[in-house]
Tab-separated table of C-alpha atoms in Angstrom:
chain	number	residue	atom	x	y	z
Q	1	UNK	CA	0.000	0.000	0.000
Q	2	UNK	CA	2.751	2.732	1.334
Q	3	UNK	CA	4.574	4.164	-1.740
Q	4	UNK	CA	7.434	7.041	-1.683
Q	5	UNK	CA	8.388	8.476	1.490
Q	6	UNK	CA	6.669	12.008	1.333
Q	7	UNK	CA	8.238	13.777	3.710
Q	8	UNK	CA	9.940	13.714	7.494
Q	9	UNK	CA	8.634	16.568	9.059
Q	10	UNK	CA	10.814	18.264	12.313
Q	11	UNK	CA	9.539	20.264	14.770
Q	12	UNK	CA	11.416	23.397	15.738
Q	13	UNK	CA	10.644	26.141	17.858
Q	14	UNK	CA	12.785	28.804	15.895
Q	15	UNK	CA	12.608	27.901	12.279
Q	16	UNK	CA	15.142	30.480	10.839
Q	17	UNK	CA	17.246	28.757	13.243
Q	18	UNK	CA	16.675	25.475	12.082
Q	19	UNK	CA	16.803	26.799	8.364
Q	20	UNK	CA	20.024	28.277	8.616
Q	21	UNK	CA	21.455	24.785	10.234
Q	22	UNK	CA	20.119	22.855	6.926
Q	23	UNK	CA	21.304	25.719	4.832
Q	24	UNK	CA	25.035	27.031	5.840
Q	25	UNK	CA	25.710	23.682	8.454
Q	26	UNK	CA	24.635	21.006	6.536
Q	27	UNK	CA	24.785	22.868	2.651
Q	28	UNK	CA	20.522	22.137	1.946
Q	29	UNK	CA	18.792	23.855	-0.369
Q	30	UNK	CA	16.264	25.173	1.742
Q	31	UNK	CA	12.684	27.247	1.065
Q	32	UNK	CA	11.316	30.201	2.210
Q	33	UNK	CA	8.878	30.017	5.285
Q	34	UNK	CA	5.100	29.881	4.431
Q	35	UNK	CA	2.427	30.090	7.106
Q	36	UNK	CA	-0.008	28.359	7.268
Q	37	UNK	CA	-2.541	29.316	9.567
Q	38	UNK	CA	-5.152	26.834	9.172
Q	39	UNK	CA	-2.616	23.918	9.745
Q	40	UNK	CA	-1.746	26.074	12.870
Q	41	UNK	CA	2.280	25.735	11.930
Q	42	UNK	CA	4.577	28.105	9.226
Q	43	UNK	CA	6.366	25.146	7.044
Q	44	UNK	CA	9.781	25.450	5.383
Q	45	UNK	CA	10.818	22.871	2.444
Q	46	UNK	CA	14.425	21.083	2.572
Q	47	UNK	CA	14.659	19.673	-1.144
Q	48	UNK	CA	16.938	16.734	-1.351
Q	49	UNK	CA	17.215	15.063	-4.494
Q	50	UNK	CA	15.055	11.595	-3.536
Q	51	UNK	CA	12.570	13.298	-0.689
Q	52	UNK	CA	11.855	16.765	1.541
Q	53	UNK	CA	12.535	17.070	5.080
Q	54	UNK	CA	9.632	19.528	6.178
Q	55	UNK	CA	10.366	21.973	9.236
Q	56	UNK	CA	7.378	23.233	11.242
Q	57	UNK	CA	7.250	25.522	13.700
Q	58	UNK	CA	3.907	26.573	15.609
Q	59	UNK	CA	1.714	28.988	14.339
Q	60	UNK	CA	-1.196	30.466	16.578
Q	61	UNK	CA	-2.864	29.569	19.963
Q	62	UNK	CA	-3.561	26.384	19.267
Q	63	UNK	CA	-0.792	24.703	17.208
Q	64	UNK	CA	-0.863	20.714	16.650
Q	65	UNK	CA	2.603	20.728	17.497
Q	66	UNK	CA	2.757	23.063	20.576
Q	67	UNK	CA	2.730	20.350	22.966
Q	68	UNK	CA	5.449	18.265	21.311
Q	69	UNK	CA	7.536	21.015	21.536
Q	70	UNK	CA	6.730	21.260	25.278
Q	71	UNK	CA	8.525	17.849	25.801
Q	72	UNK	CA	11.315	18.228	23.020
Q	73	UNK	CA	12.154	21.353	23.770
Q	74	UNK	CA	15.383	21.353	21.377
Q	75	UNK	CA	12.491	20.199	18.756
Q	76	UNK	CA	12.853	16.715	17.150
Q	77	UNK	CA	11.445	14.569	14.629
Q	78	UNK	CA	7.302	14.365	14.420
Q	79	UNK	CA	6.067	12.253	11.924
Q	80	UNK	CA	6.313	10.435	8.737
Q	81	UNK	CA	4.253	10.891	5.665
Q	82	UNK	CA	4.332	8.123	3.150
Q	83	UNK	CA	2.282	8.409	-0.166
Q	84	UNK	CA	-0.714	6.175	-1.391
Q	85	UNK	CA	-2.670	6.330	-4.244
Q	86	UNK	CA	-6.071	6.229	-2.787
Q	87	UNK	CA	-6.639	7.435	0.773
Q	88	UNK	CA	-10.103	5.850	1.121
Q	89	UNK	CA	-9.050	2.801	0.143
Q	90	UNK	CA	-6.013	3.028	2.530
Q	91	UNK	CA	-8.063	3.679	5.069
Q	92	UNK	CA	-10.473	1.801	4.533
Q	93	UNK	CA	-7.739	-1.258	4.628
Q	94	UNK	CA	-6.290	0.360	7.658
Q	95	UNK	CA	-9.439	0.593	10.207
Q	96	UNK	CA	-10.075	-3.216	8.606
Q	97	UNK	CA	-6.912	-3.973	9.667
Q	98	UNK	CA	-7.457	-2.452	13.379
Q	99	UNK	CA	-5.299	0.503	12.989
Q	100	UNK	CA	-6.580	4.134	14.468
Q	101	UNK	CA	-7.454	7.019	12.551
Q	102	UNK	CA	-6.985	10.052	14.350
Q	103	UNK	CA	-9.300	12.756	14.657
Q	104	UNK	CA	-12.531	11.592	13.466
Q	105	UNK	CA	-11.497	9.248	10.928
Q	106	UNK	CA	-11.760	10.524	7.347
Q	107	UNK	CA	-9.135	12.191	5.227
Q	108	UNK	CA	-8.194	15.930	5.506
Q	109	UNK	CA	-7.133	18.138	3.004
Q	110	UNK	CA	-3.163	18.776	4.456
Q	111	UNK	CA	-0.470	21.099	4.154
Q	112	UNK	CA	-0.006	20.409	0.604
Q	113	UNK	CA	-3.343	20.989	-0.857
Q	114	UNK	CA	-3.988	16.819	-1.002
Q	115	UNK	CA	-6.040	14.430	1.028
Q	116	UNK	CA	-4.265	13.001	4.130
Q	117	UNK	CA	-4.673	10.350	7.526
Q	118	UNK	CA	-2.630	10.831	10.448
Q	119	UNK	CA	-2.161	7.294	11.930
Q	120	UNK	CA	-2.090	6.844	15.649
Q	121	UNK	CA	1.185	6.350	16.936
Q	122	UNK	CA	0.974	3.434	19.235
Q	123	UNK	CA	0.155	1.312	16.477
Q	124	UNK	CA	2.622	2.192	14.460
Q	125	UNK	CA	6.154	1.189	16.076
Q	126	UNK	CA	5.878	4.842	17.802
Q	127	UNK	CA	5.981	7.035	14.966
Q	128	UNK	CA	3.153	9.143	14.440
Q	129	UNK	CA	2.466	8.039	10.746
Q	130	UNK	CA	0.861	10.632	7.958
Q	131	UNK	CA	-0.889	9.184	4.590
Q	132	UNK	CA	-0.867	11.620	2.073
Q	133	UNK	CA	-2.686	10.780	-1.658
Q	134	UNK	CA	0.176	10.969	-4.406
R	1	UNK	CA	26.306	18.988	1.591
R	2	UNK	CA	23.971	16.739	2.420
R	3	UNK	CA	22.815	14.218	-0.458
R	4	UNK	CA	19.840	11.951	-0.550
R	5	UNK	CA	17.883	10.620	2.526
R	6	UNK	CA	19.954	7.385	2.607
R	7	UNK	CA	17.056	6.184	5.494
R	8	UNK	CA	14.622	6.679	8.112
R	9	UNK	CA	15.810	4.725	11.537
R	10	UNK	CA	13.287	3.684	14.111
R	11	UNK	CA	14.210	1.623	16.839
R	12	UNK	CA	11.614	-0.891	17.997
R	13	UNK	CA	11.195	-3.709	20.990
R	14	UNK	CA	9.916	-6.752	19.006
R	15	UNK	CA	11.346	-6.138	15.196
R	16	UNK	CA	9.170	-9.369	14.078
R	17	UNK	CA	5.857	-7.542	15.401
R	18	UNK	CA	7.245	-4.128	13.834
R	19	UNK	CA	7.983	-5.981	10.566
R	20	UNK	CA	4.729	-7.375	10.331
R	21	UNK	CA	3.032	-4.163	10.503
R	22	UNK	CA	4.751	-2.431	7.761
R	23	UNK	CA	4.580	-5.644	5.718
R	24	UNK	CA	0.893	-6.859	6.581
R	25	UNK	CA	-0.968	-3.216	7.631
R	26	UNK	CA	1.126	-0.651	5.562
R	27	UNK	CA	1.733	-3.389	2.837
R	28	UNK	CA	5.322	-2.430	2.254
R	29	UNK	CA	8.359	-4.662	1.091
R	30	UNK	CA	10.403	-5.414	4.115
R	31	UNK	CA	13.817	-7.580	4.409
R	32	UNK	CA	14.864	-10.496	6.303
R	33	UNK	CA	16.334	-9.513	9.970
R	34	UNK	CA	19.927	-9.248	9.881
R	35	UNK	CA	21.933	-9.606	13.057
R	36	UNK	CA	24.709	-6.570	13.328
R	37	UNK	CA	26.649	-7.784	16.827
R	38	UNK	CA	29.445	-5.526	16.033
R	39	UNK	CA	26.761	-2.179	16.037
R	40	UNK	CA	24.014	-4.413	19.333
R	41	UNK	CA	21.141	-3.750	16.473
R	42	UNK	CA	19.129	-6.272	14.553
R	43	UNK	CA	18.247	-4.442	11.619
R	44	UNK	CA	15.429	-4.683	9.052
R	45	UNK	CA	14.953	-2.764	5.803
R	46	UNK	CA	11.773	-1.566	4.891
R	47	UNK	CA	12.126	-1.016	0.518
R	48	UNK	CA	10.635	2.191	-0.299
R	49	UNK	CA	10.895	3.946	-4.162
R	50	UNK	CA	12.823	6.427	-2.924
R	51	UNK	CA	14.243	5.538	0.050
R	52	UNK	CA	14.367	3.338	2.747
R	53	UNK	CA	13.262	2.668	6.605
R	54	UNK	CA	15.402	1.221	8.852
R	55	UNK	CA	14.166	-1.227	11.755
R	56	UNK	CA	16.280	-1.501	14.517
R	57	UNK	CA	15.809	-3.975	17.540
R	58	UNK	CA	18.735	-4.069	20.380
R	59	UNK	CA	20.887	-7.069	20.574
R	60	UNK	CA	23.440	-7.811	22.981
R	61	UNK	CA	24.515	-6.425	26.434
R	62	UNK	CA	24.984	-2.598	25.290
R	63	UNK	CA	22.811	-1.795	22.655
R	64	UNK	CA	23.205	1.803	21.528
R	65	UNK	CA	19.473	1.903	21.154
R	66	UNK	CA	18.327	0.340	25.131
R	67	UNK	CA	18.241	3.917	26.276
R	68	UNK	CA	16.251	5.178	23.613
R	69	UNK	CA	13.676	2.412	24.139
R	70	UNK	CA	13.485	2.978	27.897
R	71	UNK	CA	12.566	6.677	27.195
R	72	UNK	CA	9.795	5.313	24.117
R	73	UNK	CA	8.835	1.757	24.854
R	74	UNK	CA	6.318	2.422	22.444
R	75	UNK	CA	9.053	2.660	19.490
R	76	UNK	CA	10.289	5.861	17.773
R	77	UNK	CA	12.450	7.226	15.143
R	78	UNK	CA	16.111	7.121	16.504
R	79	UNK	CA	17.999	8.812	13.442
R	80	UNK	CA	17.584	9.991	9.986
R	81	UNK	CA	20.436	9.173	7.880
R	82	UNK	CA	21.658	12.134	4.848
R	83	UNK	CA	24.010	10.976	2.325
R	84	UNK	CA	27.641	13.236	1.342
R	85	UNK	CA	29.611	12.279	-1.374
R	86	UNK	CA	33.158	12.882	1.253
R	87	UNK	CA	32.699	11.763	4.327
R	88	UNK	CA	36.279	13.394	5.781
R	89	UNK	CA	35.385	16.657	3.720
R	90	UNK	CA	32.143	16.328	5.691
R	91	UNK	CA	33.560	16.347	8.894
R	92	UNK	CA	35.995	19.120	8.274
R	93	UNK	CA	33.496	21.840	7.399
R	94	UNK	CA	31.083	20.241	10.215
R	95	UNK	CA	33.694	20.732	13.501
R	96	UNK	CA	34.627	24.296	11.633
R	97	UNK	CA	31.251	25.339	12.044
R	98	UNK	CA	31.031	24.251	15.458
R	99	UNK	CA	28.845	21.275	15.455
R	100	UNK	CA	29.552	18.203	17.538
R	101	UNK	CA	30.113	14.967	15.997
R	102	UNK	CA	29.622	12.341	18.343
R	103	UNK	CA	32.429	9.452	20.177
R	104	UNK	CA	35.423	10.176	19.146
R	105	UNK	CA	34.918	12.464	15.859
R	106	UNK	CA	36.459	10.321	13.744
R	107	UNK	CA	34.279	7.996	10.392
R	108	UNK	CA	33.176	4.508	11.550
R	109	UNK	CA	32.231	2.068	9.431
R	110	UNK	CA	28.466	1.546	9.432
R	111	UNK	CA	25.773	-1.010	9.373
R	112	UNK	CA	26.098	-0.682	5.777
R	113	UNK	CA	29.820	-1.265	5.654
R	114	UNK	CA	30.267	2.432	4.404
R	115	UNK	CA	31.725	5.444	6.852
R	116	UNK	CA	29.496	6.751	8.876
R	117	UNK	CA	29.303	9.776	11.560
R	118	UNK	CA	27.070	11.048	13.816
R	119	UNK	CA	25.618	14.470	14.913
R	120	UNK	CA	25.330	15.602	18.250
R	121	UNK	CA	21.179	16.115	18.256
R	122	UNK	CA	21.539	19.210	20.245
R	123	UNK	CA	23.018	20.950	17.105
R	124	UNK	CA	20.618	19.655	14.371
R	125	UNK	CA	16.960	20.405	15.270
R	126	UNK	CA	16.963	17.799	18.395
R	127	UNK	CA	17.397	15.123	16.041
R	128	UNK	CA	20.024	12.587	15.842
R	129	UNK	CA	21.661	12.832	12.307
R	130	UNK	CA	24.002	10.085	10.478
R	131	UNK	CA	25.867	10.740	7.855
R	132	UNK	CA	27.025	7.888	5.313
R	133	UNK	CA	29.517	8.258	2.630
R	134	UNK	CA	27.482	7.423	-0.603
């Protein structure tokens, strides 16, 4: 079912921080910041030539990552977002299969304009585990 | 620098159980355990298109990855792993800029039989990088 590996997003509390790191430390090319206030995090794009390393830092009041950052407080990895070609047949496979959908259970449109899942950590080896449609 | 995502590590408790999930509920390609003595990791590869998960499940006495799973017995990603074409070139410009490259600073060879290094997390986001000579 899982395809290409989307993206590994990072959480960061200072994102020109953590751009300049991928940028002059580690020689990334690295994107602009975009906010994105309905996803309640501003995003920033590391392009490497096979996949993206997305860094997010929080964004409002209520940001899906503010209590993350609360507990990693030097930021850290937050999830992983694999592709599939058809997110209601994904899930539907995946709630067959026993796995948890977050939230109430049916695809969002995400960050990047497309349908996605978040999976529920616990059953996936700990990683908090996004499903975006390719 | 940095290259290609060369792979996603997350460490796990029971790599059978953790292989069976990405092969039976995520319907991915996943390898054979491999027993690594010389690095205390049984490793499995999960076969991406354009890139590659690692499974890791300690073995031995002194795992590098016990502590990890006694602060996530749930599982979690332990490292993400960048490729650089010169792994000594890497290291120079790294230490120059001040960031911390961890045991004794000098290239190992990996669980792929290729140098490796790694990051201090504290200087890279909170996350624990590896570099591997492509």
């Amino acid at each position: 079912m899982i395809g290409r590996l989307n993206h590994v997003a990072i959480a960061v509390k200072d994102i020109a921080a953590a751009s300049a790191v991928y940028r002059e430390t580690l020689g990334a090319r690295v994107s602009a910041p975009v906010k994105q206030a309905e996803h309640g995090v501003t995003t920033v794009f590391i392009e490497l030539p096979n996949t993206k390393i997305e860094l997010l830092e929080p964004l409002g009041q209520d940001s899906p990552i503010a209590r993350f950052l609360e507990r990693n407080p030097d930021g850290g990895i937050h999830h992983i977002c694999y592709e599939v070609e058809d997110i209601a047949a994904a899930r539907r496979t995946l709630v067959s299969a026993g796995a948890r959908v977050l939230g109430d259970g049916e695809p969002k449109v995400g960050a990047h304009g497309k349908p996605v899942l978040f999976l529920h950590p616990k059953d996936f080896c700990g990683t908090l585990v996004e499903l975006e449609q390719a």
